[in-house]
Short mmCIF file of C-alpha atoms and ligand atoms in Angstrom, two decimals:
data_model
loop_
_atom_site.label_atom_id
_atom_site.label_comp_id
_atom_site.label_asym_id
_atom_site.label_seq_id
_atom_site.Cartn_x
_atom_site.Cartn_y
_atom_site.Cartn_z
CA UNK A 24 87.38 203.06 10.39
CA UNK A 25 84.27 204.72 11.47
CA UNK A 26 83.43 208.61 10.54
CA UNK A 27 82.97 210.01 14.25
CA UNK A 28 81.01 213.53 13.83
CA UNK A 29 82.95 216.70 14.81
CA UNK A 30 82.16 217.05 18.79
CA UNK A 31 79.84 220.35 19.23
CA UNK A 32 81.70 222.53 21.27
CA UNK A 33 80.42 225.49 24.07
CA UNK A 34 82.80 228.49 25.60
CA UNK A 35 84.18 227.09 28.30
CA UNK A 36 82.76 230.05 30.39
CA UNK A 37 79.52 228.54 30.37
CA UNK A 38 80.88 225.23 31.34
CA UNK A 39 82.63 226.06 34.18
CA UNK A 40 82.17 228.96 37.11
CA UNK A 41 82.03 232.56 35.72
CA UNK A 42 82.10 236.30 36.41
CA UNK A 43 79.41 238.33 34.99
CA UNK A 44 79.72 242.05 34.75
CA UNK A 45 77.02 243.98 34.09
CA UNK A 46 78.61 247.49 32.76
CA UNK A 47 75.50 249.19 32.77
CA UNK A 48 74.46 248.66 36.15
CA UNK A 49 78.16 250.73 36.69
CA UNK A 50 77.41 253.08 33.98
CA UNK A 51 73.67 253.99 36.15
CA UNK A 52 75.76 253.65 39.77
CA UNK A 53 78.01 256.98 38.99
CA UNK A 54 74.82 258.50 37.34
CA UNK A 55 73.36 258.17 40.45
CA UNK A 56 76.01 259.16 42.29
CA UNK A 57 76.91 262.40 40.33
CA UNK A 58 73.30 263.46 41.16
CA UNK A 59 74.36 263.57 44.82
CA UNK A 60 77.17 265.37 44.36
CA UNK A 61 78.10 268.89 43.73
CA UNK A 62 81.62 268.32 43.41
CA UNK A 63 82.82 269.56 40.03
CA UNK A 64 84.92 266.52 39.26
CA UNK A 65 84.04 262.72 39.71
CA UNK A 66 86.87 260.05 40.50
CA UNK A 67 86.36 256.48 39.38
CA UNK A 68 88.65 254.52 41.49
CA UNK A 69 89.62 251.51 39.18
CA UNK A 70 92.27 250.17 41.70
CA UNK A 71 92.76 246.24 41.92
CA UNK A 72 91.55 245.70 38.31
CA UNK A 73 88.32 248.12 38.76
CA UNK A 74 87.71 246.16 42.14
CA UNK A 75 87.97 242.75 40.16
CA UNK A 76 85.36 243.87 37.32
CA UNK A 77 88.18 244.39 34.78
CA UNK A 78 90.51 247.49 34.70
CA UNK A 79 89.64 249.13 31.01
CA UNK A 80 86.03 248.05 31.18
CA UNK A 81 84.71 249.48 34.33
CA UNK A 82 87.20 252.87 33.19
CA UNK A 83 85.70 253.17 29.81
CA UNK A 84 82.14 252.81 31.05
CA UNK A 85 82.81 255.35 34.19
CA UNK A 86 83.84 258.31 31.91
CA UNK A 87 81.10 257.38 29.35
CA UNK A 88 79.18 257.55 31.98
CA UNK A 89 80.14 260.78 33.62
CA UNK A 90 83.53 260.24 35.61
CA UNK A 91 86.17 262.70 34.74
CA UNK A 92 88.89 261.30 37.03
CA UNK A 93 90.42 257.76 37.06
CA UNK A 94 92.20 256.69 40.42
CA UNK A 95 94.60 253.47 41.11
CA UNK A 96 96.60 252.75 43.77
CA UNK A 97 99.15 250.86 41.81
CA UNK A 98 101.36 253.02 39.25
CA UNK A 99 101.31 250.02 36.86
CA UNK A 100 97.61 249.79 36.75
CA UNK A 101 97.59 253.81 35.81
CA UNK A 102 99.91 252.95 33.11
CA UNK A 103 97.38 250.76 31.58
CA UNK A 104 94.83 253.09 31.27
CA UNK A 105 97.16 255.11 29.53
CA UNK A 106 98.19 251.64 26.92
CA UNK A 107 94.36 251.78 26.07
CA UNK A 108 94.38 255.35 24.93
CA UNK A 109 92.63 256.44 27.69
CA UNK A 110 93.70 260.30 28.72
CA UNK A 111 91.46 261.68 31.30
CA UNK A 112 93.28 262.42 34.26
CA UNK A 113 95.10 259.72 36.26
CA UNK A 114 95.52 259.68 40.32
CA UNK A 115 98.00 256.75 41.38
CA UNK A 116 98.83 256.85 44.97
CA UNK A 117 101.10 254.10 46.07
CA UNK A 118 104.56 253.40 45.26
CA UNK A 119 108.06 253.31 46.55
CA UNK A 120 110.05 256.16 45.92
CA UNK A 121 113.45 255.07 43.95
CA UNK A 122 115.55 257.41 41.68
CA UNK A 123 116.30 254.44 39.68
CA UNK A 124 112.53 252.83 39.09
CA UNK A 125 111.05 253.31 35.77
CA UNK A 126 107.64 252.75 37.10
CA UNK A 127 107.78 256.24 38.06
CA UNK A 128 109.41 257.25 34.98
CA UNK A 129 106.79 255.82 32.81
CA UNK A 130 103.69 257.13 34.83
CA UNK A 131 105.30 260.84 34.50
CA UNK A 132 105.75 260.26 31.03
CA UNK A 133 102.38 258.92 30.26
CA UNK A 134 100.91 262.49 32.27
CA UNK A 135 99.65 260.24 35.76
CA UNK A 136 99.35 262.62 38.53
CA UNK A 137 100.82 261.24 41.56
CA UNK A 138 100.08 261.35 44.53
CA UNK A 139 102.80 262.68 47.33
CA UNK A 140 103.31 262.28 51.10
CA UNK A 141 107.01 262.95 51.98
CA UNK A 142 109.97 265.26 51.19
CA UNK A 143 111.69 262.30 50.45
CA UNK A 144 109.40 261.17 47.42
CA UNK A 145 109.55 264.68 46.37
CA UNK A 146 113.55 264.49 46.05
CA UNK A 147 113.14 261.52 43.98
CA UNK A 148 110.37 262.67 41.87
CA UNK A 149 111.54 265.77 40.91
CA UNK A 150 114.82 263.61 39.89
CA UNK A 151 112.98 261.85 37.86
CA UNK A 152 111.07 265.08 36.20
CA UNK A 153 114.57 266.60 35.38
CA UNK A 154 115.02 263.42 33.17
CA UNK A 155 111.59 262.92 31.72
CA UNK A 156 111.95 266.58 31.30
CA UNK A 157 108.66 268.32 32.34
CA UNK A 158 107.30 268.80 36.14
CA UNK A 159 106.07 265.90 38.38
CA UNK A 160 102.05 266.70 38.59
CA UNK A 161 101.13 265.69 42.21
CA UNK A 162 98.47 265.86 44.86
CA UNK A 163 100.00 266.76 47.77
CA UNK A 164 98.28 264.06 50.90
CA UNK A 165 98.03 265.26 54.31
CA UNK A 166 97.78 262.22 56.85
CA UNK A 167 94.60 263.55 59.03
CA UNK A 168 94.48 260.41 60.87
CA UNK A 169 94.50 256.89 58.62
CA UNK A 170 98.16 257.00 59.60
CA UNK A 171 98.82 255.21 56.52
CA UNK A 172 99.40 257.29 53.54
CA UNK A 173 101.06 261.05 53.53
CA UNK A 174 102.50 263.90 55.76
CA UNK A 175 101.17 264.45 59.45
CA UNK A 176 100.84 268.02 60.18
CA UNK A 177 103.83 268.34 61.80
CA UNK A 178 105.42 267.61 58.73
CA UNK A 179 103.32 269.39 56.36
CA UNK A 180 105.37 272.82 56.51
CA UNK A 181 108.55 271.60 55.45
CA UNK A 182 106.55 269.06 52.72
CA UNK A 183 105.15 272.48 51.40
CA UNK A 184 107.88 275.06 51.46
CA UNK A 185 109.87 272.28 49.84
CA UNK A 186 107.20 271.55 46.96
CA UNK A 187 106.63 275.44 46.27
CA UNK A 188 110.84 275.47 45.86
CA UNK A 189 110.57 272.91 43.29
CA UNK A 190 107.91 274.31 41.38
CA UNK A 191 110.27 277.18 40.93
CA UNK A 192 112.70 275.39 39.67
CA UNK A 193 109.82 273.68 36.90
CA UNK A 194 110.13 269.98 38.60
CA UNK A 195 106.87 269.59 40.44
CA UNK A 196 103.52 271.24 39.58
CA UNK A 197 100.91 271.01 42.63
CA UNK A 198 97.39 269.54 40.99
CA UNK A 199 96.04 268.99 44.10
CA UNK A 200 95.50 268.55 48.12
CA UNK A 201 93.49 265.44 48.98
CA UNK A 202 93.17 263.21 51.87
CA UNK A 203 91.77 259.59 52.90
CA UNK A 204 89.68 259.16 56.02
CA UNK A 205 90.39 256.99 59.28
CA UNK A 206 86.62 257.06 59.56
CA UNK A 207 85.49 256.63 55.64
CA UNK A 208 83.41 253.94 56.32
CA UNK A 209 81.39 255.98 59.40
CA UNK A 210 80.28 259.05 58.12
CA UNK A 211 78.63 260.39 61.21
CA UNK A 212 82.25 259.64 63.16
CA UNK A 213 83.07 262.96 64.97
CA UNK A 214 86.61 262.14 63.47
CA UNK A 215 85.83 262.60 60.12
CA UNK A 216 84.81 266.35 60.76
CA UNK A 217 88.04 266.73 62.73
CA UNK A 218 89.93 265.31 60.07
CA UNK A 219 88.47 267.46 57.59
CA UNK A 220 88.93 270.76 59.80
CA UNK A 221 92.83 269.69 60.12
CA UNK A 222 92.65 269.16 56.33
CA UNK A 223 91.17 272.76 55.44
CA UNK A 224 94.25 273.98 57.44
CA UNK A 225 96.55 272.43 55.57
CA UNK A 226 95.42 273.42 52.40
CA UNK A 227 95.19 277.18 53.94
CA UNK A 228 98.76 276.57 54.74
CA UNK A 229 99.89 276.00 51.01
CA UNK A 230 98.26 278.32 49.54
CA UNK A 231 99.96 280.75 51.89
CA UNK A 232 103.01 279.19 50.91
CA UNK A 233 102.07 280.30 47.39
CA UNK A 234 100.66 276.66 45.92
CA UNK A 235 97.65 276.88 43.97
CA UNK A 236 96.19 273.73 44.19
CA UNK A 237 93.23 273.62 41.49
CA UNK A 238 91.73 270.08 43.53
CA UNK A 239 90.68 269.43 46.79
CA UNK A 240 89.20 266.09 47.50
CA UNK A 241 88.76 263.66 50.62
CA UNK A 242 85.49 261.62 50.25
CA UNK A 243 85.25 257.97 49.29
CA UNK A 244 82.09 256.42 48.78
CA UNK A 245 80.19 256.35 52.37
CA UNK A 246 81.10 260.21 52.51
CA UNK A 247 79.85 260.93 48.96
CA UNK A 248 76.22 258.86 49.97
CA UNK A 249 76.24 260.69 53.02
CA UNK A 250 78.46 263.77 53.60
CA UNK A 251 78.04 266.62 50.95
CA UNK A 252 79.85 268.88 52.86
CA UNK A 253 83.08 266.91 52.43
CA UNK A 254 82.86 266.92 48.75
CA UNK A 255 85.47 269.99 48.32
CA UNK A 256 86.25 269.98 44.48
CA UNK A 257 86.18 266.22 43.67
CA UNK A 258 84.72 262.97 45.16
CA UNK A 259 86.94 259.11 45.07
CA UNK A 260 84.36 256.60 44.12
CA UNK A 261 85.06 253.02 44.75
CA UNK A 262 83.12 250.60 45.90
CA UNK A 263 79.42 252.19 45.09
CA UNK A 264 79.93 252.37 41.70
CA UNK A 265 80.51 248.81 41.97
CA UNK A 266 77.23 248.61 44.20
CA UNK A 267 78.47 247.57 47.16
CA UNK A 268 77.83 248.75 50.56
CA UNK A 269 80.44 251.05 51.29
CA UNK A 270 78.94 251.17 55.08
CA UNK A 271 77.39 248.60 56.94
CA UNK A 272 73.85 251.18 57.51
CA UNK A 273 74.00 252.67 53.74
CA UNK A 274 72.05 249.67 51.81
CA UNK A 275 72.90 250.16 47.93
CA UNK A 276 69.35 249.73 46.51
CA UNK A 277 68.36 252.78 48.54
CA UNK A 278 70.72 255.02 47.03
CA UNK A 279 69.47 253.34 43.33
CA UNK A 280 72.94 251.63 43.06
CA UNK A 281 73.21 247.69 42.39
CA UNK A 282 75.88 245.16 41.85
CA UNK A 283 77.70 244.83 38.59
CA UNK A 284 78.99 241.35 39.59
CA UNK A 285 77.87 238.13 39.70
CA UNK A 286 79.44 234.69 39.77
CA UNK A 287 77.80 231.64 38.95
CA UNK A 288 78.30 228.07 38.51
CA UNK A 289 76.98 225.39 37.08
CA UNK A 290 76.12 222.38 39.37
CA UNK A 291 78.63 219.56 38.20
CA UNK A 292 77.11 216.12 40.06
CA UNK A 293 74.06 216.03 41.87
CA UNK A 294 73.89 212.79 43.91
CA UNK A 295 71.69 211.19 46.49
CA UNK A 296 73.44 209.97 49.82
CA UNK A 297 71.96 208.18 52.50
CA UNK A 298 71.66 209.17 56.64
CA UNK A 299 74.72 209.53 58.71
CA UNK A 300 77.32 210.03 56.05
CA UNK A 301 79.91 212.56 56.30
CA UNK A 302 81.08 215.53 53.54
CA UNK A 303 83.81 216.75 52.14
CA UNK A 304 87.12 216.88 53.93
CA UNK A 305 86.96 215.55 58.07
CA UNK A 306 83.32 215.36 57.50
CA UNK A 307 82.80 218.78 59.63
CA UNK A 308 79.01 217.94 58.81
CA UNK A 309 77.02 214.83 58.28
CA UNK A 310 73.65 214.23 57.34
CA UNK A 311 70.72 213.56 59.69
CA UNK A 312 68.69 212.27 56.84
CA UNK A 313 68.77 210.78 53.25
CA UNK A 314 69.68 214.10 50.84
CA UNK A 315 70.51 215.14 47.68
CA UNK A 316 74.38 217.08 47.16
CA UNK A 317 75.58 218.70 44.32
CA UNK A 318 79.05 219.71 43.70
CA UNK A 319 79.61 223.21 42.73
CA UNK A 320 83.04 224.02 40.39
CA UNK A 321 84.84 226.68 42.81
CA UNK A 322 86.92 226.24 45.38
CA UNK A 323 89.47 228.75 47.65
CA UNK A 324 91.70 228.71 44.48
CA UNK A 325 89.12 230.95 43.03
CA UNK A 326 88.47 233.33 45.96
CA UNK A 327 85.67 230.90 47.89
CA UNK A 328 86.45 232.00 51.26
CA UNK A 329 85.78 228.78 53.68
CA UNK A 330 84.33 230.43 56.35
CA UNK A 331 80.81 230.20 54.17
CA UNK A 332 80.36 226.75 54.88
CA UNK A 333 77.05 226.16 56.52
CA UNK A 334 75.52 229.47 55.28
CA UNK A 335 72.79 229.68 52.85
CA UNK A 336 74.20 231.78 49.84
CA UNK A 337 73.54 229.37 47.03
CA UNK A 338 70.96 229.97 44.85
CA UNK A 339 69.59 226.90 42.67
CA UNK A 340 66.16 227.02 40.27
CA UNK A 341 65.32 229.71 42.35
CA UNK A 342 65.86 228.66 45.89
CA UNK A 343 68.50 229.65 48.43
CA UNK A 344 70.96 226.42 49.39
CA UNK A 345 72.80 225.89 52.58
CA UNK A 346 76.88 224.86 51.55
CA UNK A 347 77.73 221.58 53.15
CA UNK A 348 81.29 220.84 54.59
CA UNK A 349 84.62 222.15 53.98
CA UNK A 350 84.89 224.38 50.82
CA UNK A 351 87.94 222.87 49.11
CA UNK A 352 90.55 224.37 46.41
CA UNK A 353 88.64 223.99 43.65
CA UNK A 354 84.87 222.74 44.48
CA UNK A 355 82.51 222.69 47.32
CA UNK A 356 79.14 220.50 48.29
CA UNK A 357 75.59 222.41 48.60
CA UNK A 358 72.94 220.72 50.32
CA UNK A 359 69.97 220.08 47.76
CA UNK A 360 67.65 218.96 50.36
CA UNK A 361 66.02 215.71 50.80
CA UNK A 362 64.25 216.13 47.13
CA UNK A 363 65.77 217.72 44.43
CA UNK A 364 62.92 217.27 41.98
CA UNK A 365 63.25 219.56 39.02
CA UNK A 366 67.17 220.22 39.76
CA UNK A 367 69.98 219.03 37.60
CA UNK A 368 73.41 218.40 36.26
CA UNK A 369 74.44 221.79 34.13
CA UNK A 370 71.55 223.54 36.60
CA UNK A 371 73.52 227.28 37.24
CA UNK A 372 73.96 227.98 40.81
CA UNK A 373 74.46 232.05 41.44
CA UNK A 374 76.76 232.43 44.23
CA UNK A 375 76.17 236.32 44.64
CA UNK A 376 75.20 239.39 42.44
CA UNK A 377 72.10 241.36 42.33
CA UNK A 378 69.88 240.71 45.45
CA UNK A 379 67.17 242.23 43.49
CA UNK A 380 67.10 238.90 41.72
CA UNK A 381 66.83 236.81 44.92
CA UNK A 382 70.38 235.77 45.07
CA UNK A 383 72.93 237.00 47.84
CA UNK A 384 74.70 239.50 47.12
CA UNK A 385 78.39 240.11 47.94
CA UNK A 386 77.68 242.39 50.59
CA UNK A 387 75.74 238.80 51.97
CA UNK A 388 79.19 236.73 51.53
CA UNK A 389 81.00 239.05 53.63
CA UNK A 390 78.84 239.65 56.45
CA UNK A 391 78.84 235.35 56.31
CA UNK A 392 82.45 235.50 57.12
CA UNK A 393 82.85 238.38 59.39
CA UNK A 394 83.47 241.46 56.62
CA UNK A 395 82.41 243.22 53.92
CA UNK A 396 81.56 243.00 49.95
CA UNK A 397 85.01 244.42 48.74
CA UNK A 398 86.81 241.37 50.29
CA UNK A 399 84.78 239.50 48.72
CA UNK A 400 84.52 240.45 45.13
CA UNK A 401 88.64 241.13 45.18
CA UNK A 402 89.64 237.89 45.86
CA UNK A 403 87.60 236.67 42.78
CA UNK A 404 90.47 234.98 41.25
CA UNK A 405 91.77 236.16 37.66
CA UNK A 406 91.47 232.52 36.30
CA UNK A 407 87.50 232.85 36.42
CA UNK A 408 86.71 233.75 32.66
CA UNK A 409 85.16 237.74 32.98
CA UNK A 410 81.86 237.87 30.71
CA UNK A 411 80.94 241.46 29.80
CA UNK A 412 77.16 241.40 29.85
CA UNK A 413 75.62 244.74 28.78
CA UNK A 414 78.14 247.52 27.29
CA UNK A 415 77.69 250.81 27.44
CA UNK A 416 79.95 252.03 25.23
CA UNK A 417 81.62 250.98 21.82
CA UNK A 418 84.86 248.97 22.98
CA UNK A 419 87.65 250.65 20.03
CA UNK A 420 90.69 248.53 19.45
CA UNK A 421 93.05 249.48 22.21
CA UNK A 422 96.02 251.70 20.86
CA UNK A 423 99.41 250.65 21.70
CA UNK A 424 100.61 254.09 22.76
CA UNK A 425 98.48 256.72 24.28
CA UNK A 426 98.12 260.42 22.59
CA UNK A 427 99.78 262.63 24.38
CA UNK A 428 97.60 263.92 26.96
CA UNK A 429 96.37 267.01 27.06
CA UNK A 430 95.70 268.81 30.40
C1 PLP B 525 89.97 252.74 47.72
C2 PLP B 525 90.06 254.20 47.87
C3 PLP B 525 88.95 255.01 47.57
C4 PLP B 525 87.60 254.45 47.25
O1 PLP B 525 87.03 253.96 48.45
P1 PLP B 525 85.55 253.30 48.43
O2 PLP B 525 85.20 253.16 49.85
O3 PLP B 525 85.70 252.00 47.73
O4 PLP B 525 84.69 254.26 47.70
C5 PLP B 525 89.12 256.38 47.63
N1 PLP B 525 90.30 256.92 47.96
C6 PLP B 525 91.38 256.17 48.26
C7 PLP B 525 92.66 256.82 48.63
C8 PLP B 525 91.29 254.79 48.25
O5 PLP B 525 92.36 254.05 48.57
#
């Protein structure tokens, strides 16, 4: 038999499409944005696996880089911060009150303030407190308008005389007052200011009631860009320190803030076809002219939204390519052109990321299909190998139990 020589293997990230985050472009987004802000406390809201950029990565960069505050939305995900010996403070806001779910139970042992809207969460958290046996810290949320979220006004004087009773009784310790906008995304809206004046009552209202909540806090991103007088004691960054739009007028590079994410591809086939031939599935399009196609390695399974067909978001060796016919599951056509001198097989096609660079940027993707960045970069599927470009910060082993943590 003949001696075959041992095949010379790559990563498969760089064979197939991948997600590059750039942790330092995060780490200078919140330095930017603390210089706008007067609040004493930053947020970093690492919700939906740090907005698809990778939970522990975009929190260990944000408090190396000046957050003091980590928010989620998911209990779960606030328990993982705590896994990876993180123990700044932890904000989780959403989750369904049951005496009986250890979710709860673990997040108020692992010290994650959460977040609290009814008097019927309060009955089941301070359950749970007795057992873990040390007070529930919570922010109390007043619904000024989102109606999503937290107690309407109406409701707010029984949520508060009930909350100062059970800090009596050592079950619940009030951290904090906060709110979420109906108008985040529209700073100038004359209901934000209206939201914010019903908000200042509320908080009057507690502290007559004898809470002494230490944080205030109601501005997301758009507000913290544009609104300084909504900053109260602490600011919820999401999607800037990401650098996205978090407003359709506030443009990221003006505000020094730029994308941390970028997929690319590389190009898998590129083929000549002649005039009148049809692509991909029902051949929605068909070419008026001999061109050149090449097939790109994503598909809907990994977050391609179809609506981008026929949109020029591709960029290849430098130039920006229409995409050609239905985007299937896995892999969708670009149009090359009628000459696609210089481009080939293994060529890397950047789908979005820094616009500085020429390429769309997410912000581009979702205007193509009716919406915005965020929708874009979150339904980045998991599969999609995540490639850590520049790190901030020394990445320790992760600890299997956090330290206690220390307030
Ligand atoms: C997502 C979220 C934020 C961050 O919003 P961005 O617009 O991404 O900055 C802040 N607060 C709450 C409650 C959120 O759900």
């Amino acid at each position: 038999m003949r001696r075959i020589a041992p095949l010379e293997t790559a990563p498969e990230a760089a064979l197939s499409g991948q997600v590059s985050v750039d942790l330092s472009a995060i780490s200078d987004n919140i330095k930017a944005l603390r210089k706008r802000t007067d609040a004493p406390h930053f947020m970093a809201v690492v919700k939906g696996n740090g907005y698809g950029h990778g939970l522990i990565d975009v929190a260990r960069t944000a408090l190396d880089a000046g957050a003091d505050w980590l928010g989620t939305a998911q209990l779960s995900e606030a328990v993982a911060l705590r896994r990876a010996g993180i123990t700044v403070p932890v904000l989780s806001w959403l989750y369904l009150a049951s005496q009986t779910s250890a979710t709860i139970r673990e997040a108020l042992e692992h010290d994650v303030d959460v977040s609290l809207g009814s008097v019927r969460q309060l009955e089941v958290l301070a359950g749970i407190a007795r057992h873990v046996g040390r007070p529930a810290v919570v922010h109390l949320e007043l619904d000024s308008g989102l109606s999503r979220g937290g107690a309407r006004k109406e409701d707010w004087t029984g949520l508060v005389a009930r909350a100062r009773a059970a800090e009596k009784d050592g079950t619940l310790k009030v951290r904090g007052i906060w709110t979420h906008l109906a108008w985040a995304d529209v700073p100038a809206h004359p209901g934000n200011a209206a939201a914010v004046a019903e908000f200042e009552d509320a908080v009057r209202e507690a502290r007559a009631a004898g809470l002494e909540p230490q944080l205030r806090h109601v501005s997301s991103s758009a507000n913290i860009l544009d609104r300084p007088e909504f900053h109260f004691d602490m600011v919820r960054a999401g999607l800037a320190i990401y650098g996205l739009a978090p407003a359709d007028h506030l443009n990221p590079a003006d505000f020094g803030l730029r994308p941390a994410l970028t997929v690319t591809a590389p190009l898998v086939m590129v083929k000549k076809v002649p005039a009148g031939i049809g692509v991909s599935y029902e051949h929605q399009a068909i070419t008026h002219e001999p061109r050149y196609l090449g097939l790109i390695p994503l598909g809907y399974a990994d977050g391609i939204p179809k609506g981008i067909s026929g949109r020029s978001l591709v960029q290849i060796a430098g130039r920006r390519v229409p995409v050609i016919g239905k985007v299937c599951m896995d892999q969708f056509m670009v149009d090359l052109g009628p000459d696609a001198a210089g481009i080939d097989v293994g060529d890397i096609a950047v789908l979005f990321g820094d616009p500085a660079s020429g390429a769309a940027s997410a912000d581009d993707w979702g205007a193509a299909i009716g919406s915005h960045g965020d929708e874009i970069i979150n339904r980045i599927a998991p599969r999609l190998p995540r490639v850590y470009q520049s790190s901030a910060y020394e990445c320790p082993d992760y600890q299997e139990e956090a330290p206690s943590h220390v307030r």
